[in-house]
PDB file of C-alpha atoms and ligand atoms in Angstrom:
ATOM      1  CA  MET X  54       4.674  14.927 -14.858  1.00 57.00           C
ATOM      2  CA  SER X  55       5.200  11.842 -16.852  1.00 55.00           C
ATOM      3  CA  ASN X  56       1.795  10.733 -17.869  1.00 58.00           C
ATOM      4  CA  VAL X  57       1.676  11.514 -21.564  1.00 55.00           C
ATOM      5  CA  GLU X  58      -1.911  12.411 -21.369  1.00 51.00           C
ATOM      6  CA  LEU X  59      -1.722  14.433 -18.185  1.00 59.00           C
ATOM      7  CA  GLY X  60      -3.817  17.542 -18.475  1.00 54.00           C
ATOM      8  CA  ASN X  61      -6.158  16.223 -21.150  1.00 48.00           C
ATOM      9  CA  ASN X  62      -7.153  12.748 -20.050  1.00 63.00           C
ATOM     10  CA  GLY X  63      -9.776  13.930 -17.563  1.00 78.00           C
ATOM     11  CA  LEU X  64      -7.936  12.617 -14.530  1.00 89.00           C
ATOM     12  CA  MET X  65      -6.139  15.908 -13.757  1.00 91.00           C
ATOM     13  CA  ASP X  66      -9.492  17.726 -13.747  1.00 91.00           C
ATOM     14  CA  ASP X  67     -10.424  15.733 -10.679  1.00 94.00           C
ATOM     15  CA  ILE X  68      -7.362  16.587  -8.657  1.00 95.00           C
ATOM     16  CA  ALA X  69      -7.733  19.354  -6.017  1.00 96.00           C
ATOM     17  CA  GLU X  70      -4.095  19.316  -4.823  1.00 96.00           C
ATOM     18  CA  VAL X  71      -0.877  17.370  -5.407  1.00 97.00           C
ATOM     19  CA  LEU X  72       0.341  16.190  -1.989  1.00 97.00           C
ATOM     20  CA  ILE X  73       3.485  14.270  -3.044  1.00 98.00           C
ATOM     21  CA  THR X  74       5.203  14.842  -6.328  1.00 98.00           C
ATOM     22  CA  VAL X  75       6.898  12.294  -8.682  1.00 98.00           C
ATOM     23  CA  GLU X  76      10.295  13.622  -7.596  1.00 98.00           C
ATOM     24  CA  GLN X  77       9.512  13.357  -3.874  1.00 98.00           C
ATOM     25  CA  LEU X  78       8.215   9.796  -4.326  1.00 98.00           C
ATOM     26  CA  GLY X  79      11.302   8.783  -6.331  1.00 98.00           C
ATOM     27  CA  ALA X  80      13.728  10.293  -3.842  1.00 98.00           C
ATOM     28  CA  ARG X  81      12.147   8.696  -0.771  1.00 98.00           C
ATOM     29  CA  ILE X  82      11.816   5.301  -2.449  1.00 98.00           C
ATOM     30  CA  VAL X  83      15.565   5.332  -3.203  1.00 98.00           C
ATOM     31  CA  GLU X  84      16.192   6.018   0.517  1.00 98.00           C
ATOM     32  CA  LEU X  85      13.951   3.134   1.531  1.00 98.00           C
ATOM     33  CA  GLY X  86      15.576   0.763  -0.942  1.00 98.00           C
ATOM     34  CA  THR X  87      19.079   1.703   0.232  1.00 98.00           C
ATOM     35  CA  GLN X  88      18.034   1.121   3.873  1.00 98.00           C
ATOM     36  CA  ILE X  89      16.463  -2.209   3.062  1.00 98.00           C
ATOM     37  CA  SER X  90      19.517  -3.292   1.014  1.00 98.00           C
ATOM     38  CA  THR X  91      21.711  -2.612   3.991  1.00 98.00           C
ATOM     39  CA  ASP X  92      19.534  -4.229   6.613  1.00 98.00           C
ATOM     40  CA  TYR X  93      18.921  -7.389   4.585  1.00 98.00           C
ATOM     41  CA  GLU X  94      22.432  -7.911   3.243  1.00 98.00           C
ATOM     42  CA  GLY X  95      23.022 -11.669   2.954  1.00 98.00           C
ATOM     43  CA  LYS X  96      19.468 -12.536   4.098  1.00 98.00           C
ATOM     44  CA  ASP X  97      17.836 -13.143   0.689  1.00 98.00           C
ATOM     45  CA  PRO X  98      14.517 -11.441   1.744  1.00 98.00           C
ATOM     46  CA  LEU X  99      11.118 -12.179   0.408  1.00 98.00           C
ATOM     47  CA  LEU X 100       9.032  -9.089  -0.270  1.00 98.00           C
ATOM     48  CA  ILE X 101       5.267  -9.685  -0.016  1.00 98.00           C
ATOM     49  CA  GLY X 102       2.703  -7.133  -1.257  1.00 98.00           C
ATOM     50  CA  VAL X 103      -1.067  -6.993  -1.251  1.00 96.00           C
ATOM     51  CA  LEU X 104      -2.770  -6.590  -4.610  1.00 95.00           C
ATOM     52  CA  ARG X 105      -3.628  -4.248  -6.061  1.00 93.00           C
ATOM     53  CA  GLY X 106      -2.727  -0.924  -4.629  1.00 95.00           C
ATOM     54  CA  VAL X 107       0.915  -1.881  -3.972  1.00 97.00           C
ATOM     55  CA  PHE X 108       1.808  -2.851  -7.524  1.00 97.00           C
ATOM     56  CA  ILE X 109       3.500   0.455  -8.555  1.00 98.00           C
ATOM     57  CA  PHE X 110       5.303   0.961  -5.223  1.00 98.00           C
ATOM     58  CA  MET X 111       6.545  -2.648  -5.305  1.00 98.00           C
ATOM     59  CA  ALA X 112       7.816  -2.226  -8.876  1.00 98.00           C
ATOM     60  CA  ASP X 113       9.747   0.928  -8.101  1.00 98.00           C
ATOM     61  CA  LEU X 114      11.005  -0.378  -4.699  1.00 98.00           C
ATOM     62  CA  VAL X 115      12.537  -3.597  -5.944  1.00 98.00           C
ATOM     63  CA  ARG X 116      14.374  -1.785  -8.689  1.00 98.00           C
ATOM     64  CA  VAL X 117      16.296   0.401  -6.160  1.00 98.00           C
ATOM     65  CA  ILE X 118      17.100  -2.514  -3.869  1.00 98.00           C
ATOM     66  CA  THR X 119      20.666  -3.674  -4.667  1.00 98.00           C
ATOM     67  CA  ILE X 120      20.661  -7.134  -3.040  1.00 98.00           C
ATOM     68  CA  PRO X 121      18.942 -10.336  -4.266  1.00 98.00           C
ATOM     69  CA  VAL X 122      15.237 -10.411  -3.346  1.00 98.00           C
ATOM     70  CA  SER X 123      12.212 -12.527  -4.089  1.00 98.00           C
ATOM     71  CA  VAL X 124       8.727 -11.090  -4.570  1.00 98.00           C
ATOM     72  CA  ASP X 125       5.290 -12.569  -4.054  1.00 98.00           C
ATOM     73  CA  PHE X 126       1.789 -11.191  -3.735  1.00 98.00           C
ATOM     74  CA  ILE X 127      -1.459 -11.920  -1.835  1.00 97.00           C
ATOM     75  CA  GLY X 128      -4.943 -10.871  -2.568  1.00 96.00           C
ATOM     76  CA  ILE X 129      -7.554  -9.896   0.036  1.00 93.00           C
ATOM     77  CA  THR X 130     -11.079  -8.878   0.255  1.00 89.00           C
ATOM     78  CA  ARG X 131     -12.574  -6.690   2.978  1.00 81.00           C
ATOM     79  CA  TYR X 132     -16.240  -7.540   3.675  1.00 75.00           C
ATOM     80  CA  GLY X 133     -18.807  -5.791   5.536  1.00 63.00           C
ATOM     81  CA  PRO X 134     -19.689  -2.064   6.136  1.00 58.00           C
ATOM     82  CA  SER X 135     -16.990   0.184   4.799  1.00 54.00           C
ATOM     83  CA  THR X 136     -16.688   1.972   8.064  1.00 53.00           C
ATOM     84  CA  ARG X 137     -13.368   2.111   9.860  1.00 56.00           C
ATOM     85  CA  THR X 138     -14.359  -0.036  12.820  1.00 52.00           C
ATOM     86  CA  GLN X 139     -15.884  -2.973  11.086  1.00 58.00           C
ATOM     87  CA  GLY X 140     -15.189  -5.354   8.269  1.00 64.00           C
ATOM     88  CA  VAL X 141     -13.715  -8.799   7.863  1.00 78.00           C
ATOM     89  CA  VAL X 142     -10.652  -9.590   5.923  1.00 84.00           C
ATOM     90  CA  ARG X 143     -10.252 -12.737   3.863  1.00 87.00           C
ATOM     91  CA  PHE X 144      -7.572 -14.037   1.478  1.00 92.00           C
ATOM     92  CA  THR X 145      -8.592 -14.251  -2.214  1.00 94.00           C
ATOM     93  CA  LYS X 146      -5.081 -15.183  -3.441  1.00 96.00           C
ATOM     94  CA  ASP X 147      -2.492 -16.934  -1.412  1.00 96.00           C
ATOM     95  CA  LEU X 148       1.273 -16.851  -1.633  1.00 97.00           C
ATOM     96  CA  GLU X 149       3.066 -18.983  -4.243  1.00 96.00           C
ATOM     97  CA  ILE X 150       6.363 -19.124  -2.211  1.00 97.00           C
ATOM     98  CA  CYS X 151       6.742 -20.852   1.197  1.00 97.00           C
ATOM     99  CA  ILE X 152       7.765 -18.367   3.853  1.00 98.00           C
ATOM    100  CA  LYS X 153       8.720 -20.711   6.547  1.00 98.00           C
ATOM    101  CA  GLY X 154      12.257 -19.823   7.664  1.00 98.00           C
ATOM    102  CA  ARG X 155      12.440 -16.875   5.258  1.00 98.00           C
ATOM    103  CA  HIS X 156      13.192 -13.209   6.098  1.00 98.00           C
ATOM    104  CA  VAL X 157       9.879 -11.587   5.072  1.00 98.00           C
ATOM    105  CA  LEU X 158       9.330  -7.910   4.364  1.00 98.00           C
ATOM    106  CA  PHE X 159       5.687  -7.153   4.101  1.00 98.00           C
ATOM    107  CA  VAL X 160       5.235  -4.210   1.704  1.00 98.00           C
ATOM    108  CA  GLU X 161       2.022  -2.107   1.975  1.00 98.00           C
ATOM    109  CA  ASP X 162       0.871   0.856  -0.023  1.00 97.00           C
ATOM    110  CA  ILE X 163      -0.984   2.726   2.747  1.00 97.00           C
ATOM    111  CA  ILE X 164      -1.961   1.969   6.365  1.00 96.00           C
ATOM    112  CA  ASP X 165      -5.076   3.567   7.573  1.00 94.00           C
ATOM    113  CA  THR X 166      -6.927   1.811  10.407  1.00 92.00           C
ATOM    114  CA  GLY X 167      -4.452  -1.018  10.455  1.00 93.00           C
ATOM    115  CA  LEU X 168      -7.197  -3.572  10.256  1.00 91.00           C
ATOM    116  CA  THR X 169      -5.770  -5.078   7.064  1.00 91.00           C
ATOM    117  CA  LEU X 170      -2.208  -5.106   8.226  1.00 94.00           C
ATOM    118  CA  ARG X 171      -3.093  -6.670  11.571  1.00 93.00           C
ATOM    119  CA  TYR X 172      -5.002  -9.495   9.874  1.00 93.00           C
ATOM    120  CA  ILE X 173      -2.230 -10.202   7.321  1.00 95.00           C
ATOM    121  CA  LEU X 174       0.553 -10.100   9.880  1.00 96.00           C
ATOM    122  CA  ARG X 175      -1.274 -12.544  12.077  1.00 94.00           C
ATOM    123  CA  ALA X 176      -1.748 -14.911   9.177  1.00 95.00           C
ATOM    124  CA  LEU X 177       1.865 -14.672   8.016  1.00 97.00           C
ATOM    125  CA  LYS X 178       3.241 -15.232  11.580  1.00 98.00           C
ATOM    126  CA  THR X 179       1.564 -18.578  11.808  1.00 97.00           C
ATOM    127  CA  ARG X 180       3.685 -19.750   8.902  1.00 98.00           C
ATOM    128  CA  GLU X 181       6.861 -19.220  10.835  1.00 98.00           C
ATOM    129  CA  PRO X 182       9.043 -16.883   8.854  1.00 98.00           C
ATOM    130  CA  ALA X 183      12.490 -16.240  10.271  1.00 98.00           C
ATOM    131  CA  SER X 184      11.628 -12.542  10.586  1.00 98.00           C
ATOM    132  CA  LEU X 185       8.756 -10.378   9.672  1.00 98.00           C
ATOM    133  CA  ARG X 186       8.952  -6.585   9.119  1.00 98.00           C
ATOM    134  CA  VAL X 187       6.708  -4.011   7.559  1.00 98.00           C
ATOM    135  CA  CYS X 188       7.408  -1.434   4.915  1.00 98.00           C
ATOM    136  CA  ALA X 189       4.589   1.065   4.182  1.00 98.00           C
ATOM    137  CA  LEU X 190       4.916   3.770   1.661  1.00 98.00           C
ATOM    138  CA  PHE X 191       2.132   5.874   3.258  1.00 98.00           C
ATOM    139  CA  ASP X 192       1.013   5.895   6.849  1.00 97.00           C
ATOM    140  CA  LYS X 193      -1.968   7.703   8.377  1.00 95.00           C
ATOM    141  CA  PRO X 194      -1.182   7.174  12.053  1.00 92.00           C
ATOM    142  CA  ARG X 195      -3.974   9.476  13.252  1.00 91.00           C
ATOM    143  CA  THR X 196      -6.613   7.029  12.120  1.00 89.00           C
ATOM    144  CA  ARG X 197      -4.961   3.907  13.482  1.00 91.00           C
ATOM    145  CA  LEU X 198      -7.195   1.650  15.528  1.00 91.00           C
ATOM    146  CA  PHE X 199      -4.480  -0.824  16.492  1.00 86.00           C
ATOM    147  CA  ASP X 200      -1.033  -0.414  17.877  1.00 89.00           C
ATOM    148  CA  LEU X 201       1.114  -1.736  15.019  1.00 93.00           C
ATOM    149  CA  HIS X 202       4.844  -1.325  14.485  1.00 95.00           C
ATOM    150  CA  VAL X 203       5.948  -0.186  11.035  1.00 97.00           C
ATOM    151  CA  ASP X 204       9.640  -0.689  10.350  1.00 98.00           C
ATOM    152  CA  TYR X 205       9.989   1.435   7.200  1.00 98.00           C
ATOM    153  CA  THR X 206       7.696   4.313   6.467  1.00 98.00           C
ATOM    154  CA  GLY X 207       7.823   6.431   3.295  1.00 98.00           C
ATOM    155  CA  PHE X 208       5.545   9.342   4.133  1.00 98.00           C
ATOM    156  CA  VAL X 209       3.277  10.187   7.014  1.00 97.00           C
ATOM    157  CA  LEU X 210      -0.045  11.505   5.597  1.00 96.00           C
ATOM    158  CA  PRO X 211      -2.875  13.514   7.160  1.00 92.00           C
ATOM    159  CA  ASP X 212      -6.271  11.864   7.645  1.00 93.00           C
ATOM    160  CA  GLN X 213      -7.430  12.477   4.117  1.00 94.00           C
ATOM    161  CA  TYR X 214      -8.294  10.115   1.252  1.00 95.00           C
ATOM    162  CA  VAL X 215      -5.501  10.177  -1.339  1.00 97.00           C
ATOM    163  CA  VAL X 216      -5.298   8.765  -4.854  1.00 97.00           C
ATOM    164  CA  GLY X 217      -2.522   8.113  -7.324  1.00 97.00           C
ATOM    165  CA  TYR X 218       0.667   6.047  -7.492  1.00 98.00           C
ATOM    166  CA  GLY X 219      -1.375   2.809  -7.273  1.00 97.00           C
ATOM    167  CA  LEU X 220      -4.062   4.092  -4.978  1.00 97.00           C
ATOM    168  CA  ASP X 221      -7.572   4.290  -6.310  1.00 95.00           C
ATOM    169  CA  TYR X 222     -10.987   5.804  -5.716  1.00 94.00           C
ATOM    170  CA  ASP X 223     -13.610   3.423  -7.157  1.00 91.00           C
ATOM    171  CA  GLU X 224     -10.817   1.844  -9.351  1.00 92.00           C
ATOM    172  CA  ARG X 225      -9.747   5.233 -10.870  1.00 93.00           C
ATOM    173  CA  TYR X 226      -6.586   7.257 -10.602  1.00 95.00           C
ATOM    174  CA  ARG X 227      -4.131   4.381  -9.911  1.00 96.00           C
ATOM    175  CA  ASN X 228      -2.152   5.518 -12.931  1.00 96.00           C
ATOM    176  CA  LEU X 229      -1.472   9.040 -11.717  1.00 97.00           C
ATOM    177  CA  PRO X 230       2.281   9.286 -11.161  1.00 97.00           C
ATOM    178  CA  PHE X 231       1.902  11.497  -8.061  1.00 98.00           C
ATOM    179  CA  VAL X 232      -0.244  11.357  -4.868  1.00 98.00           C
ATOM    180  CA  GLY X 233      -3.095  13.893  -4.607  1.00 97.00           C
ATOM    181  CA  LEU X 234      -6.442  14.876  -3.169  1.00 97.00           C
ATOM    182  CA  LEU X 235      -9.639  14.539  -5.154  1.00 95.00           C
ATOM    183  CA  LYS X 236     -11.978  17.467  -5.781  1.00 94.00           C
ATOM    184  CA  GLU X 237     -15.377  17.211  -4.140  1.00 91.00           C
ATOM    185  CA  LYS X 238     -17.081  16.824  -7.525  1.00 90.00           C
ATOM    186  CA  ALA X 239     -15.029  13.687  -8.246  1.00 90.00           C
ATOM    187  CA  ILE X 240     -16.201  12.045  -5.034  1.00 86.00           C
ATOM    188  CA  THR X 241     -19.487  10.577  -6.071  1.00 69.00           C
ATOM    189  CA  ARG X 242     -21.944   9.297  -3.585  1.00 42.00           C
ATOM    190  CA  ARG X 243     -21.423   5.863  -4.965  1.00 48.00           C
ATOM    191  CA  ARG X 244     -20.029   3.473  -2.296  1.00 48.00           C
ATOM    192  CA  LEU X 245     -17.892   0.417  -3.072  1.00 52.00           C
ATOM    193  CA  PRO X 246     -20.020  -2.691  -2.952  1.00 53.00           C
ATOM    194  CA  PRO X 247     -19.277  -5.230  -0.182  1.00 51.00           C
ATOM    195  CA  GLY X 248     -16.341  -7.351  -1.116  1.00 52.00           C
ATOM    196  CA  ALA X 249     -14.760  -4.811  -3.367  1.00 53.00           C
ATOM    197  CA  GLN X 250     -10.942  -4.916  -3.328  1.00 53.00           C
ATOM    198  CA  THR X 251      -8.792  -1.967  -2.956  1.00 55.00           C
TER     199      THR X 251
HETATM  200  P1  LIG S 173      -6.691  -0.181   6.714  1.00 85.30           P
HETATM  201  O1  LIG S 173      -7.078  -1.675   6.834  1.00 85.30           O
HETATM  202  O2  LIG S 173      -7.856   0.690   7.288  1.00 85.30           O
HETATM  203  O3  LIG S 173      -5.401   0.100   7.259  1.00 85.30           O
HETATM  204  O4  LIG S 173      -6.789   0.058   5.189  1.00 85.30           O
HETATM  205  C1  LIG S 173      -5.742  -0.271   4.353  1.00 85.30           C
HETATM  206  C2  LIG S 173      -6.193  -0.235   2.929  1.00 85.30           C
HETATM  207  O5  LIG S 173      -7.224   0.654   2.649  1.00 85.30           O
HETATM  208  C3  LIG S 173      -5.016   0.221   2.004  1.00 85.30           C
HETATM  209  O6  LIG S 173      -4.187  -0.892   1.661  1.00 85.30           O
HETATM  210  C4  LIG S 173      -5.755   0.754   0.869  1.00 85.30           C
HETATM  211  O7  LIG S 173      -6.095  -0.244  -0.039  1.00 85.30           O
HETATM  212  C5  LIG S 173      -7.057   1.375   1.460  1.00 85.30           C
HETATM  213  N1  LIG S 173      -6.795   2.837   1.776  1.00 85.30           N
HETATM  214  C6  LIG S 173      -6.719   3.351   3.044  1.00 85.30           C
HETATM  215  N2  LIG S 173      -6.628   4.733   2.920  1.00 85.30           N
HETATM  216  C7  LIG S 173      -6.597   4.986   1.554  1.00 85.30           C
HETATM  217  C8  LIG S 173      -6.467   6.238   0.802  1.00 85.30           C
HETATM  218  O8  LIG S 173      -6.351   7.365   1.320  1.00 85.30           O
HETATM  219  N3  LIG S 173      -6.501   6.107  -0.522  1.00 85.30           N
HETATM  220  C9  LIG S 173      -6.696   4.877  -1.131  1.00 85.30           C
HETATM  221  N4  LIG S 173      -6.751   3.746  -0.477  1.00 85.30           N
HETATM  222  C10 LIG S 173      -6.722   3.752   0.827  1.00 85.30           C
HETATM  223 MG1  LIG S 174      -3.731  -1.974   0.123  1.00 85.30          MG
END
């Protein structure tokens, strides 16, 4: 484990189980980067991520891609009840780079219901990219509410809430270098307020 403080910073105490290790993450991301480098050779792709959960994955992914790429980010907010069937998505930060005619690879940390992805893909398509594909590090297909195609998937996860490697619970645990499950005691009854970003 590479966190200097691991074991005594309090974060480890909250982890019930490590699901995906640092080594497994690194090896799979190299495979994804290699595949993307081959598929997009000569296409000068634009990688787009959603803040904030994707920041660590994006940083590691671009460094194992061997062809020229551009990177941009959007921000979104999900409003409404935090149930899986409801909620409205709204942009809080738009792209800086024009995507018209560009080969766009949308990079997502984790796809759960697919609500966020569906909304973002619809919005991006209206801007007429030359192509639009999806790369998700984690996929929970069993909880999907919409039929969405994912072109590059890192890991398929069970229907459990995971933290680490950019993913938070109530803004904690993003800095864990692995992906794990929280202990029951760490899952407080506090719910994220409406409008909270993930
Ligand atoms: P969806 O719209 O239901 O697909 O939710 C996607 C977003 O919810 C992800 O981009 C994450 O921000 C968040 N999310 C979904 N599942 C998890 C999880 O297990 N841990 C942390 N965040 C999650
Ligand atoms: Mg996200």
